[in-house]
mmCIF file of N, CA and C in Angstrom:
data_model
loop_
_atom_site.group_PDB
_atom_site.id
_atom_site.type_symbol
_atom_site.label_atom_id
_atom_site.label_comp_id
_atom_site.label_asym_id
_atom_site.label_seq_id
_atom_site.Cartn_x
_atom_site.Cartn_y
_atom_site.Cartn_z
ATOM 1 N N UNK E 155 -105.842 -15.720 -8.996
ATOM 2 C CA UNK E 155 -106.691 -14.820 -8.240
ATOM 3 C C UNK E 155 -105.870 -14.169 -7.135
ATOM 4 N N UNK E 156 -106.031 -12.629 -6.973
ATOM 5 C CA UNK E 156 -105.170 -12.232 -5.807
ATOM 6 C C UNK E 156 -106.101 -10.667 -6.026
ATOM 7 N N UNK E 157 -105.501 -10.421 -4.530
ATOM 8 C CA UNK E 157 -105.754 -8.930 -4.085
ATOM 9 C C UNK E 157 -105.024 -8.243 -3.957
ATOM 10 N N UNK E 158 -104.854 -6.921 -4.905
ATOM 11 C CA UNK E 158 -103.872 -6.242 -4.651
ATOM 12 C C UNK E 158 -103.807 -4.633 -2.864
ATOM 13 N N UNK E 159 -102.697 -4.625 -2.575
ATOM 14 C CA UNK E 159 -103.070 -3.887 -1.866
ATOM 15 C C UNK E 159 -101.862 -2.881 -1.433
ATOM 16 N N UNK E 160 -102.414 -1.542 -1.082
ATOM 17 C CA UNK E 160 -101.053 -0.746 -1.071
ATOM 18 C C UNK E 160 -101.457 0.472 -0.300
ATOM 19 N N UNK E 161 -100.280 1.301 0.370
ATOM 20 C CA UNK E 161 -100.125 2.272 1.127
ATOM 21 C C UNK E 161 -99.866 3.418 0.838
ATOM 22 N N UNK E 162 -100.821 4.551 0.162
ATOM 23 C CA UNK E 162 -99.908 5.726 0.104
ATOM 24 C C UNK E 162 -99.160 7.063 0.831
ATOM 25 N N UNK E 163 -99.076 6.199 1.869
ATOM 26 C CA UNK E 163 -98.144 6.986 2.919
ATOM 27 C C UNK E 163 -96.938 6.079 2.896
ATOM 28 N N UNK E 164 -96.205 6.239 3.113
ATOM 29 C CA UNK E 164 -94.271 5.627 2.710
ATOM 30 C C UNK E 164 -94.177 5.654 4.717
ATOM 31 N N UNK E 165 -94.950 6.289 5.387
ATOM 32 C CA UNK E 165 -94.514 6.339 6.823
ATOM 33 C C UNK E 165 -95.473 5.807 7.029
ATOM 34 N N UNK E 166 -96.310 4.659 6.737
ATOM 35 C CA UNK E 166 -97.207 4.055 7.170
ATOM 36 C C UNK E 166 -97.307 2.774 6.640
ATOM 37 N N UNK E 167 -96.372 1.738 6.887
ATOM 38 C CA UNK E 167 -96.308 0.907 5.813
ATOM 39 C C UNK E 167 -97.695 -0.618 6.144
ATOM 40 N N UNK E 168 -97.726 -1.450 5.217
ATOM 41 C CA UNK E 168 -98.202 -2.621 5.407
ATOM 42 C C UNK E 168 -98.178 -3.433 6.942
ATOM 43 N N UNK E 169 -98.432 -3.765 7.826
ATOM 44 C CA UNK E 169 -97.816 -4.856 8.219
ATOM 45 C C UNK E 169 -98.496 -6.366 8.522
ATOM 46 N N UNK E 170 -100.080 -5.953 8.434
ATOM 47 C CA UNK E 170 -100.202 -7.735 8.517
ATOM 48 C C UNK E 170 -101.427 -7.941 7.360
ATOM 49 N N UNK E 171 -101.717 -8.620 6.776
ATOM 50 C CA UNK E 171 -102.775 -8.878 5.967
ATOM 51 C C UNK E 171 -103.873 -10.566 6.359
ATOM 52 N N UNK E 172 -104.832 -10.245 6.953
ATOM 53 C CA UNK E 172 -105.699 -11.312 6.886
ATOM 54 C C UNK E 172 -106.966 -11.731 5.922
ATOM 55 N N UNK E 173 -107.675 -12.945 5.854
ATOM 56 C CA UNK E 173 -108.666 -12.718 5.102
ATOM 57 C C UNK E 173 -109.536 -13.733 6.139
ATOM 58 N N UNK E 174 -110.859 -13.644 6.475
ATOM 59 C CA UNK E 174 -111.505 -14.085 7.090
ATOM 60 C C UNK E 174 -112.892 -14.685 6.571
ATOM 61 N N UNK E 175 -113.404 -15.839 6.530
ATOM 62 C CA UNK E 175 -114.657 -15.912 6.265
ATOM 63 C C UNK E 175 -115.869 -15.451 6.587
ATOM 64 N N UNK E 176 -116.768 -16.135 6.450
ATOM 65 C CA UNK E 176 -118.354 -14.579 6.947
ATOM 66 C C UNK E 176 -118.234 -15.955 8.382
ATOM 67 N N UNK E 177 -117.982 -16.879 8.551
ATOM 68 C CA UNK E 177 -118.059 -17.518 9.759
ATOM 69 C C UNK E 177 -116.867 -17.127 10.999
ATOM 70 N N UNK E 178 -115.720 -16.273 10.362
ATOM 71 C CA UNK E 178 -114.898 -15.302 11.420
ATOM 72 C C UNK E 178 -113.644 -16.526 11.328
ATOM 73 N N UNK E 179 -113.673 -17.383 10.467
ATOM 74 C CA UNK E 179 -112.302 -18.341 10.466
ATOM 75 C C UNK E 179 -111.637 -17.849 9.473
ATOM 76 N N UNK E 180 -110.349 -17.687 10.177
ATOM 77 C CA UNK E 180 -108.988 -16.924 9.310
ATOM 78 C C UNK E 180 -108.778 -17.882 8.122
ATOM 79 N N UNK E 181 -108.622 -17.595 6.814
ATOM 80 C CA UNK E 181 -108.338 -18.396 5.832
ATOM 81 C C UNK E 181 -106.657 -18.524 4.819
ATOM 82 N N UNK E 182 -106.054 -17.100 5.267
ATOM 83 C CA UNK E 182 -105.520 -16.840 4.888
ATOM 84 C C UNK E 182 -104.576 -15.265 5.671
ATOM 85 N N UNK E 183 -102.907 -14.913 5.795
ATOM 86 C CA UNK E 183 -102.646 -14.488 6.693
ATOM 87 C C UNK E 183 -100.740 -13.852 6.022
ATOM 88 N N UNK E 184 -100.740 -12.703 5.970
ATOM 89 C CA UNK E 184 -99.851 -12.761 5.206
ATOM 90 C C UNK E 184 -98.945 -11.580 6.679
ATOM 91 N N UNK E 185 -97.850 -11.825 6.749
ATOM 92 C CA UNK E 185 -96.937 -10.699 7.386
ATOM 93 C C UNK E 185 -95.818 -10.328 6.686
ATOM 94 N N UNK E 186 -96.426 -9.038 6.044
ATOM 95 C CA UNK E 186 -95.756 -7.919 4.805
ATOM 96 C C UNK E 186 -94.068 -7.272 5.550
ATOM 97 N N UNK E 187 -94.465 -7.169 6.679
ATOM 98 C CA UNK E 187 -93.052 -6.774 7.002
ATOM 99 C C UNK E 187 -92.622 -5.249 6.847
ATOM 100 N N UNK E 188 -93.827 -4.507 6.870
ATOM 101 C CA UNK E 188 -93.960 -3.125 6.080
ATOM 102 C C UNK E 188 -93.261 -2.627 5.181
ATOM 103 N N UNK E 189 -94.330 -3.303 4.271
ATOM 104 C CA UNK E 189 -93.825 -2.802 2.579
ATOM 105 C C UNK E 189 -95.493 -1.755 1.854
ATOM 106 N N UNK E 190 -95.362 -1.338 0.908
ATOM 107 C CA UNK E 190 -96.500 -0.407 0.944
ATOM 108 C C UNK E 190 -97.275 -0.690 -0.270
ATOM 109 N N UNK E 191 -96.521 -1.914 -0.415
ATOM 110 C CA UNK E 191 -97.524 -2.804 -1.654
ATOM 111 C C UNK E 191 -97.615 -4.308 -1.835
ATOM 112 N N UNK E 192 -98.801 -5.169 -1.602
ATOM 113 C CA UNK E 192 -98.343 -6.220 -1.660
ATOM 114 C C UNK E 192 -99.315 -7.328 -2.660
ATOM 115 N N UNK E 193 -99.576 -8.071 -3.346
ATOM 116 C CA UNK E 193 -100.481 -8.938 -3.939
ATOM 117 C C UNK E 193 -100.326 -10.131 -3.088
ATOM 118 N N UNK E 194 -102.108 -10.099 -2.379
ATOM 119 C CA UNK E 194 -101.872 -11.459 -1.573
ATOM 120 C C UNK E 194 -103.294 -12.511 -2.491
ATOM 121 N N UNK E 195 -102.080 -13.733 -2.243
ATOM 122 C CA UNK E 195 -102.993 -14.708 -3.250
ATOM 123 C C UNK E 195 -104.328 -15.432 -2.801
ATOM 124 N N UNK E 196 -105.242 -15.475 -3.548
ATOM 125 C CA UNK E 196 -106.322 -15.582 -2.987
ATOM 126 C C UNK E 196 -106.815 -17.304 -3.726
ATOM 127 N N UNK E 197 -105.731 -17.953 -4.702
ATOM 128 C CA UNK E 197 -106.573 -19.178 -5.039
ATOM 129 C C UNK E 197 -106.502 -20.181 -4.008
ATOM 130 N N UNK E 198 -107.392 -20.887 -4.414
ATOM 131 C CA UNK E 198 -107.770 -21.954 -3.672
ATOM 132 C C UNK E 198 -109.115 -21.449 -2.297
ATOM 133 N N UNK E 199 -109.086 -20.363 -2.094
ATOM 134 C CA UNK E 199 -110.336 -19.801 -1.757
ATOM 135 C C UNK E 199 -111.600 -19.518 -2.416
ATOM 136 N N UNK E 200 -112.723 -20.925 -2.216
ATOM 137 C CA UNK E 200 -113.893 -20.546 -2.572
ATOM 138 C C UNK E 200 -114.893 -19.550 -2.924
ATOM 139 N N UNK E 201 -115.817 -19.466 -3.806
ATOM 140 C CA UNK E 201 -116.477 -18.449 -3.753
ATOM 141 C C UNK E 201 -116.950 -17.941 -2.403
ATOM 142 N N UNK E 202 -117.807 -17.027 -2.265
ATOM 143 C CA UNK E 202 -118.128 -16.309 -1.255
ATOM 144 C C UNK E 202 -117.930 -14.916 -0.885
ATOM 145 N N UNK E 203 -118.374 -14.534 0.535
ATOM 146 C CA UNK E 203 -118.295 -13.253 1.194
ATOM 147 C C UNK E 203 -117.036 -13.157 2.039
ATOM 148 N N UNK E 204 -116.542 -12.384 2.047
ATOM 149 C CA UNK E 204 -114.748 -12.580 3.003
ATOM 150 C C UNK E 204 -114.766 -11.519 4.026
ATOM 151 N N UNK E 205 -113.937 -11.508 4.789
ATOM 152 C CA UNK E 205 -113.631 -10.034 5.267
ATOM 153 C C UNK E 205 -112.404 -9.574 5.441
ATOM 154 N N UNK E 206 -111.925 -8.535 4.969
ATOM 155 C CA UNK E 206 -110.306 -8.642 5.268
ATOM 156 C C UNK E 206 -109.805 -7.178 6.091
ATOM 157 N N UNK E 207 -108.650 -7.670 6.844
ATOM 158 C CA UNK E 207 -108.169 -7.044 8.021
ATOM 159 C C UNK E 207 -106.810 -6.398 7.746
ATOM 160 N N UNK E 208 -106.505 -5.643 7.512
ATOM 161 C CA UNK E 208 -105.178 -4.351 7.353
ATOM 162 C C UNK E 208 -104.986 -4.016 8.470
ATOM 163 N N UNK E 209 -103.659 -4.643 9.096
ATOM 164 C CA UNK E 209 -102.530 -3.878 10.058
ATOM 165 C C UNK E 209 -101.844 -3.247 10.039
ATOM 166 N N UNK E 210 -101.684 -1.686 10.145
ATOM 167 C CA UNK E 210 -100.509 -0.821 10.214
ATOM 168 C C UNK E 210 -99.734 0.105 11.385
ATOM 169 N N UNK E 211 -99.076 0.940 11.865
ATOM 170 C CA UNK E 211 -98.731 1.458 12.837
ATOM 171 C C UNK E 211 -100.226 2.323 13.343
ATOM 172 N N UNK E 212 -101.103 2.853 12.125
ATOM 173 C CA UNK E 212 -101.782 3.701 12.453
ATOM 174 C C UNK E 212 -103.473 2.737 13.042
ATOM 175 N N UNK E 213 -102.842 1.580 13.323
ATOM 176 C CA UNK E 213 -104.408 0.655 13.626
ATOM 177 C C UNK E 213 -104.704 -0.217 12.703
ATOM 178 N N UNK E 214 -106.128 -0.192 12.718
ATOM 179 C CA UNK E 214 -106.395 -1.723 11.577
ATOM 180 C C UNK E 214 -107.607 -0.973 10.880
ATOM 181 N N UNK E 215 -107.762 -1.823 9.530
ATOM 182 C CA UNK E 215 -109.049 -1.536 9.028
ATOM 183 C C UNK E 215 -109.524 -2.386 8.518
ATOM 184 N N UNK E 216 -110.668 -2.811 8.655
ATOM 185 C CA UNK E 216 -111.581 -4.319 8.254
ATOM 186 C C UNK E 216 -112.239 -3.252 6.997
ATOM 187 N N UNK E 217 -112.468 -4.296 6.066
ATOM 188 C CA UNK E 217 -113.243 -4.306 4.812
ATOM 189 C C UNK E 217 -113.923 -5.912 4.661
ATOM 190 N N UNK E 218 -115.239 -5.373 3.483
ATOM 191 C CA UNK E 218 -115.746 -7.074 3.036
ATOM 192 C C UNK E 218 -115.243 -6.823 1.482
ATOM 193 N N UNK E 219 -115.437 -7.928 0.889
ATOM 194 C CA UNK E 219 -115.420 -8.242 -0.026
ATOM 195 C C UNK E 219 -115.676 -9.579 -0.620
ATOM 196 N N UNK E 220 -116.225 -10.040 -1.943
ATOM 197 C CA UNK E 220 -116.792 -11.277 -2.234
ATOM 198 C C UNK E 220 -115.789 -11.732 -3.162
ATOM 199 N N UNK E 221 -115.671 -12.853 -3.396
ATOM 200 C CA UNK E 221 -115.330 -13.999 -4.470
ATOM 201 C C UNK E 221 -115.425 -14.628 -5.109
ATOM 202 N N UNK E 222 -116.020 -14.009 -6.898
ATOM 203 C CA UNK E 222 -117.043 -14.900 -7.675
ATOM 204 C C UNK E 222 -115.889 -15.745 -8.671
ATOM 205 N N UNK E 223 -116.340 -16.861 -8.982
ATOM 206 C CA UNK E 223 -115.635 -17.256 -10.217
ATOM 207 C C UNK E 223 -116.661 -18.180 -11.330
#
């Protein structure tokens, strides 16, 4: 299980990747190092509702997303 994720600006790269539960505890935490593509692994994370957090030069952007299996 993983999430893929990527940048299509080359001047805007990756730099931090989190994943958060619906209770706001970090579960998972990746520092890409600005690259503009990365697959971050998601096993061993339960089903559920997540929220995940994208760091780049240009700010952050929170998204949700769920986890069925």
């Amino acid at each position: 299980d993983h999430i893929s994720l990527s940048s299509d600006n080359r001047n805007n790269y990756l730099n931090t990747i989190e994943i958060f539960n619906i209770n706001g505890k970090r579960v998972r935490k990746a520092n890409t190092d600005n690259i503009d593509f990365y697959e971050l692994d998601l096993s061993g994370i339960p089903e559920g509702q997540y929220f995940i957090r994208v760091s780049n030069r240009s700010g952050r952007f929170t998204g949700k997303f769920e986890i069925l299996k």
